[in-house]
CSV table of N, CA and C in Angstrom, one decimal:
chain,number,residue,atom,x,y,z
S,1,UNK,N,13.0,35.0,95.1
S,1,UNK,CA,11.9,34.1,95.2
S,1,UNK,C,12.2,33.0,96.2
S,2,UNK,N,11.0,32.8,97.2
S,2,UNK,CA,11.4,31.8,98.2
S,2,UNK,C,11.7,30.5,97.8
S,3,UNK,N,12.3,29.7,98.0
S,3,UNK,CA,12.5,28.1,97.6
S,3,UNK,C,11.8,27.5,98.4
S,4,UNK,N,10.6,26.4,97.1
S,4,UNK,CA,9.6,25.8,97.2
S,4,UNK,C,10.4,24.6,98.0
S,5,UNK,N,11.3,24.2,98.6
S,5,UNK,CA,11.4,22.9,99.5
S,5,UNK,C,11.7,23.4,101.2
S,6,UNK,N,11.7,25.2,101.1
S,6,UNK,CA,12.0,25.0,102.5
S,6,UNK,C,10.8,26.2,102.8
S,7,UNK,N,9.7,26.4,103.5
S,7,UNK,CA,8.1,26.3,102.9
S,7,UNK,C,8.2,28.0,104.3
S,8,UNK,N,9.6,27.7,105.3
S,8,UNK,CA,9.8,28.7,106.2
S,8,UNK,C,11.2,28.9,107.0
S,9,UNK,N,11.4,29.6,106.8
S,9,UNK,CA,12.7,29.9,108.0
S,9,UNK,C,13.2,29.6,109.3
S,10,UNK,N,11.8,29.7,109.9
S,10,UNK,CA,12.4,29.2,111.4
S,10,UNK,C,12.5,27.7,111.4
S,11,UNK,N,12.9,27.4,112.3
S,11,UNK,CA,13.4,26.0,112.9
S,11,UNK,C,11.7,24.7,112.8
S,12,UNK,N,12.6,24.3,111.5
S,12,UNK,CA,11.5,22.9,111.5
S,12,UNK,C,12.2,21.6,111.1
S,13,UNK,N,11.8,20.5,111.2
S,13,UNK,CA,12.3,19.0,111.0
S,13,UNK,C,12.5,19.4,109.4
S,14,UNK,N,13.6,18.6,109.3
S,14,UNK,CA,14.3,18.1,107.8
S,14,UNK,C,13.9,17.0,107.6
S,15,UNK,N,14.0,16.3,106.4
S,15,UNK,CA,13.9,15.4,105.8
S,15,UNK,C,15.0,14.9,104.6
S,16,UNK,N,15.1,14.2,104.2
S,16,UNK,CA,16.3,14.0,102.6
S,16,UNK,C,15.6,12.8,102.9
S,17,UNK,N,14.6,12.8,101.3
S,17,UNK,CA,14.1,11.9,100.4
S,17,UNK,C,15.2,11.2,99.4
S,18,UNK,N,15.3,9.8,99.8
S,18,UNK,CA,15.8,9.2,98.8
S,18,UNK,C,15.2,8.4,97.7
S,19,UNK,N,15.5,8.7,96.5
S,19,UNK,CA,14.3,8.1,95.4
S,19,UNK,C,14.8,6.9,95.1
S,20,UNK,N,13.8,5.9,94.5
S,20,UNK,CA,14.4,5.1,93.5
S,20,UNK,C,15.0,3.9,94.4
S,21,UNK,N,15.4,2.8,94.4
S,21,UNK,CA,15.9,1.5,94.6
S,21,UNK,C,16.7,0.8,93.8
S,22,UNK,N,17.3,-0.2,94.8
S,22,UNK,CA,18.4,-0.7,94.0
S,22,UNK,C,19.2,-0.5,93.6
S,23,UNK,N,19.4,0.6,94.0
S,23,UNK,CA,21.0,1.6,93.4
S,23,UNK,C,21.2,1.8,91.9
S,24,UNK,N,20.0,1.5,91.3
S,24,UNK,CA,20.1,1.4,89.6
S,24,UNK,C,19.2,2.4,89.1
S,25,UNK,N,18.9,3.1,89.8
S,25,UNK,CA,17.9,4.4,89.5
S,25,UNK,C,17.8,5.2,90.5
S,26,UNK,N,18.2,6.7,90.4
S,26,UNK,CA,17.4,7.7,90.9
S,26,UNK,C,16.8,8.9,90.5
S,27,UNK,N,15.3,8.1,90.8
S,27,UNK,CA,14.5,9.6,89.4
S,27,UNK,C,13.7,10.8,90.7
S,28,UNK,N,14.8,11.5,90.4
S,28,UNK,CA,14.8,12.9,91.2
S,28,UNK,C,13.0,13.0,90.8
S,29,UNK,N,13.5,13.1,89.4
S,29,UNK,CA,11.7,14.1,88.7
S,29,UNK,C,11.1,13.3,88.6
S,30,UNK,N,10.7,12.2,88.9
S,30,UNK,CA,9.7,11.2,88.5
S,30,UNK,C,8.8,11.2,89.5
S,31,UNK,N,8.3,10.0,89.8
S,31,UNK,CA,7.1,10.3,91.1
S,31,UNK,C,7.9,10.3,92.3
S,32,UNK,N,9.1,9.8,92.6
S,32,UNK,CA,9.5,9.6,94.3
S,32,UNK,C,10.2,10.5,94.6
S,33,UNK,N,10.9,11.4,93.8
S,33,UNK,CA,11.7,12.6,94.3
S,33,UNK,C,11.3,13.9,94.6
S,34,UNK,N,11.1,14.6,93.9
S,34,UNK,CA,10.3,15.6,94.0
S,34,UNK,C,9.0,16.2,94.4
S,35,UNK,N,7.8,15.4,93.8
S,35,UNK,CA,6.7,15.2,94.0
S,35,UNK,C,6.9,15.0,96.1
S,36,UNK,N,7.9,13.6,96.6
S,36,UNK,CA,7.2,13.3,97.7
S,36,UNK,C,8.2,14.5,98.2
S,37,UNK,N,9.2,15.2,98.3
S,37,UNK,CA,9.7,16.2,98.7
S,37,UNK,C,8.4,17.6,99.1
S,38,UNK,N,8.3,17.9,98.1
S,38,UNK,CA,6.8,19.0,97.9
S,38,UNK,C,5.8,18.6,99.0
S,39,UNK,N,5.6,17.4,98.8
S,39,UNK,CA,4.4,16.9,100.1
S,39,UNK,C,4.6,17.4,101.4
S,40,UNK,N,6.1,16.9,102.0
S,40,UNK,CA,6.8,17.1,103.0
S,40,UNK,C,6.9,18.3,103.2
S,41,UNK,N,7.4,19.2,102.5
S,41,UNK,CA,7.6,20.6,102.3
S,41,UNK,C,5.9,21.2,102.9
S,42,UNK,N,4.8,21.1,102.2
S,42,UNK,CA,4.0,21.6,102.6
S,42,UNK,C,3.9,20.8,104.0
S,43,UNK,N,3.8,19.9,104.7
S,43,UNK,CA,3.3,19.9,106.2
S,43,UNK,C,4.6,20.6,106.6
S,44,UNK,N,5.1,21.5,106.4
S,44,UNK,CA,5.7,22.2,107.2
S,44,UNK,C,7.4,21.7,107.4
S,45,UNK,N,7.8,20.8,106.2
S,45,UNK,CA,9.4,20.3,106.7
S,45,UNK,C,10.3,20.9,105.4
S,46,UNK,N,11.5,21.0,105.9
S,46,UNK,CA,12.1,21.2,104.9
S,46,UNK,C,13.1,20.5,104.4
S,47,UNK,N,12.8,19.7,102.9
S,47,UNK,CA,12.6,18.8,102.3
S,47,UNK,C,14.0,19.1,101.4
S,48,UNK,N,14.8,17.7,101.1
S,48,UNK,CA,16.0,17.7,100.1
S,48,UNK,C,15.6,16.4,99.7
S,49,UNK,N,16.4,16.2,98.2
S,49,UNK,CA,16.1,15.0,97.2
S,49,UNK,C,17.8,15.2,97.5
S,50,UNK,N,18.1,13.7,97.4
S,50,UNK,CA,19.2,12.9,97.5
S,50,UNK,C,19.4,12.5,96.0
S,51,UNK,N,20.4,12.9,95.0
S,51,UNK,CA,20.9,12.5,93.8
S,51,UNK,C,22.1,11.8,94.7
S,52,UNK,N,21.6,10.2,94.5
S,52,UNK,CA,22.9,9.2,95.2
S,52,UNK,C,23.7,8.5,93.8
S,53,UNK,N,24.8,8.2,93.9
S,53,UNK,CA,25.5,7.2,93.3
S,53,UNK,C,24.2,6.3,92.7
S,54,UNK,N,24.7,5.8,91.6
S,54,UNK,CA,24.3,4.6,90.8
S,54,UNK,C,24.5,3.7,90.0
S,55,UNK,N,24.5,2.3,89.6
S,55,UNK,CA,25.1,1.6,88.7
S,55,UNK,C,24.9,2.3,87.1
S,56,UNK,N,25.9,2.4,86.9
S,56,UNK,CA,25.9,2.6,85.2
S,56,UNK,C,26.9,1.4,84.6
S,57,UNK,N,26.8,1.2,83.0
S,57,UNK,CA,27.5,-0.3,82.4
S,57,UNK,C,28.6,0.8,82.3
S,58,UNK,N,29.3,2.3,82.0
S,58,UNK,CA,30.5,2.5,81.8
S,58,UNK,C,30.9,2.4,83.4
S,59,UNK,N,30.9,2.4,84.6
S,59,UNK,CA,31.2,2.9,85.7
S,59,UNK,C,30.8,1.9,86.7
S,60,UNK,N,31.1,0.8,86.7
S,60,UNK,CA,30.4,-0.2,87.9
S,60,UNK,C,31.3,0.0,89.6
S,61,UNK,N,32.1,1.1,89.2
S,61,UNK,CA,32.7,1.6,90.5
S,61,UNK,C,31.7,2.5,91.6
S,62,UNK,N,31.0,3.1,90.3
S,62,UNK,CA,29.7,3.9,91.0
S,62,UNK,C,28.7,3.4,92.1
S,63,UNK,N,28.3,2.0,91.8
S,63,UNK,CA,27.4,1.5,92.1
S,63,UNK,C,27.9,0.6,93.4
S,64,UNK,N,29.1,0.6,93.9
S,64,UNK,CA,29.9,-0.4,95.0
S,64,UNK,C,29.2,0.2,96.2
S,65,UNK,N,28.3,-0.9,97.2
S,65,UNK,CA,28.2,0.0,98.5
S,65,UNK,C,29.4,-0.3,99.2
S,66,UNK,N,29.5,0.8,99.9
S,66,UNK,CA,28.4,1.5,100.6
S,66,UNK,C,28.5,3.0,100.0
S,67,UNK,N,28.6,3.1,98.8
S,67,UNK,CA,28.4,4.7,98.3
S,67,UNK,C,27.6,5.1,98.0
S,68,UNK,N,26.4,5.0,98.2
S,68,UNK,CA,25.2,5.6,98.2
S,68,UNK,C,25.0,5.7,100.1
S,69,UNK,N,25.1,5.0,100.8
S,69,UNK,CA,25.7,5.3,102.1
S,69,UNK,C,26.3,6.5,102.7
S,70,UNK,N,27.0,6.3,101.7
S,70,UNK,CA,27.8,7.7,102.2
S,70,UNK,C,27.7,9.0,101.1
S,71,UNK,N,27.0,8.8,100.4
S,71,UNK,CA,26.0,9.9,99.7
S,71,UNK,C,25.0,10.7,100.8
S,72,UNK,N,24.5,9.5,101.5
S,72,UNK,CA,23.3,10.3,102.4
S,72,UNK,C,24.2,11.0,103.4
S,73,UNK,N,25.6,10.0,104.2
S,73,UNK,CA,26.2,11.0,105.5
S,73,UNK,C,26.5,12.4,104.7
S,74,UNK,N,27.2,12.4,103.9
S,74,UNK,CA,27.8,13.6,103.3
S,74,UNK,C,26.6,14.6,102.9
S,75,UNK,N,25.2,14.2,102.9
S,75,UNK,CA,24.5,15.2,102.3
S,75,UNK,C,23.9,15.6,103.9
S,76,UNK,N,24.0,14.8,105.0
S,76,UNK,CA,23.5,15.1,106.5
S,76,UNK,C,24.5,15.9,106.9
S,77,UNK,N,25.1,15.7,106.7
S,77,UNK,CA,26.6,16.6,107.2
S,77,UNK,C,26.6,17.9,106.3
S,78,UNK,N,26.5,18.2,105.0
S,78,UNK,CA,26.3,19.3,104.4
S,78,UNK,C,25.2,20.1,105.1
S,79,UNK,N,24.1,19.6,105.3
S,79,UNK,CA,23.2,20.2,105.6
S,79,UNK,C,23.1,20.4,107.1
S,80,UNK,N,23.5,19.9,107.6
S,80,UNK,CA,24.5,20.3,108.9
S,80,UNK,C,25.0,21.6,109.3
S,81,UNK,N,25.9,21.4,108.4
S,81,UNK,CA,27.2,22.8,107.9
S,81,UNK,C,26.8,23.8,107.4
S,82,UNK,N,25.2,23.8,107.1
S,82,UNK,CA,25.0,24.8,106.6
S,82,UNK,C,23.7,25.4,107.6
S,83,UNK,N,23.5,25.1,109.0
S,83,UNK,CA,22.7,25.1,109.7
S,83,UNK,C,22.5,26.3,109.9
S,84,UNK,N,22.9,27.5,109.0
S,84,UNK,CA,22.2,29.0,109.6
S,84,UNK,C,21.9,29.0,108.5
S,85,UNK,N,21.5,28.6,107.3
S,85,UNK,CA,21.1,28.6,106.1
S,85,UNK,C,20.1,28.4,106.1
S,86,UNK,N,19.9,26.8,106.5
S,86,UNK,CA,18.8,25.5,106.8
S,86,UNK,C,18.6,25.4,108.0
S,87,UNK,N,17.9,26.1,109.0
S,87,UNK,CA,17.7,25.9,110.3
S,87,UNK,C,16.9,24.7,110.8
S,88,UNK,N,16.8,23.6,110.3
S,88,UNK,CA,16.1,23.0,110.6
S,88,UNK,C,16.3,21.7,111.2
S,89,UNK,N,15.8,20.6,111.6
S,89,UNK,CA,16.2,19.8,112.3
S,89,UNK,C,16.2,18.6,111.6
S,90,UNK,N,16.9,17.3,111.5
S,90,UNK,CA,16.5,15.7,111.6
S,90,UNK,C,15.4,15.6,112.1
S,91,UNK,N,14.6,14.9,111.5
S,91,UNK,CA,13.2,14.5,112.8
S,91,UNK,C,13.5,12.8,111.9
């Protein structure tokens, strides 16, 4: 079954949707993650949600920037690395 965020194979602009603000939420499934991914996906891009770092009360090590910062390089760089996978571009 084809996967609903990458809509084609050949070579199209990427995107990574990041949800949520303030580093104290990221709701993949809610309205900003998935939902605006799908959108993207249909005009033709192929679309990733960003599960970033977040403050939690057991873990306030989580929530220190710049690691949601470097949630996004690490997920450009995967997606990178995987460019015969994801043929697609940064726009």
């Amino acid at each position: 079954m084809p996967d609903p965020f990458i809509p084609n194979p050949i070579l199209k602009p990427a995107i990574i949707v990041c949800p949520g603000g303030a580093y104290q939420t990221c709701p993949r499934h809610g309205n900003e993650g998935d939902p605006v991914a799908m959108t993207f996906a249909v005009d033709g891009y192929q679309a990733f949600v960003l599960e970033y770092s977040v403050a939690t009360k057991t873990s306030q090590q989580n929530m220190m920037f710049p690691a949601q910062i470097l949630d996004l390089g690490k997920a450009m760089l995967t997606k990178n690395h995987l460019g015969t996978e994801f043929s697609g571009f940064f726009a």
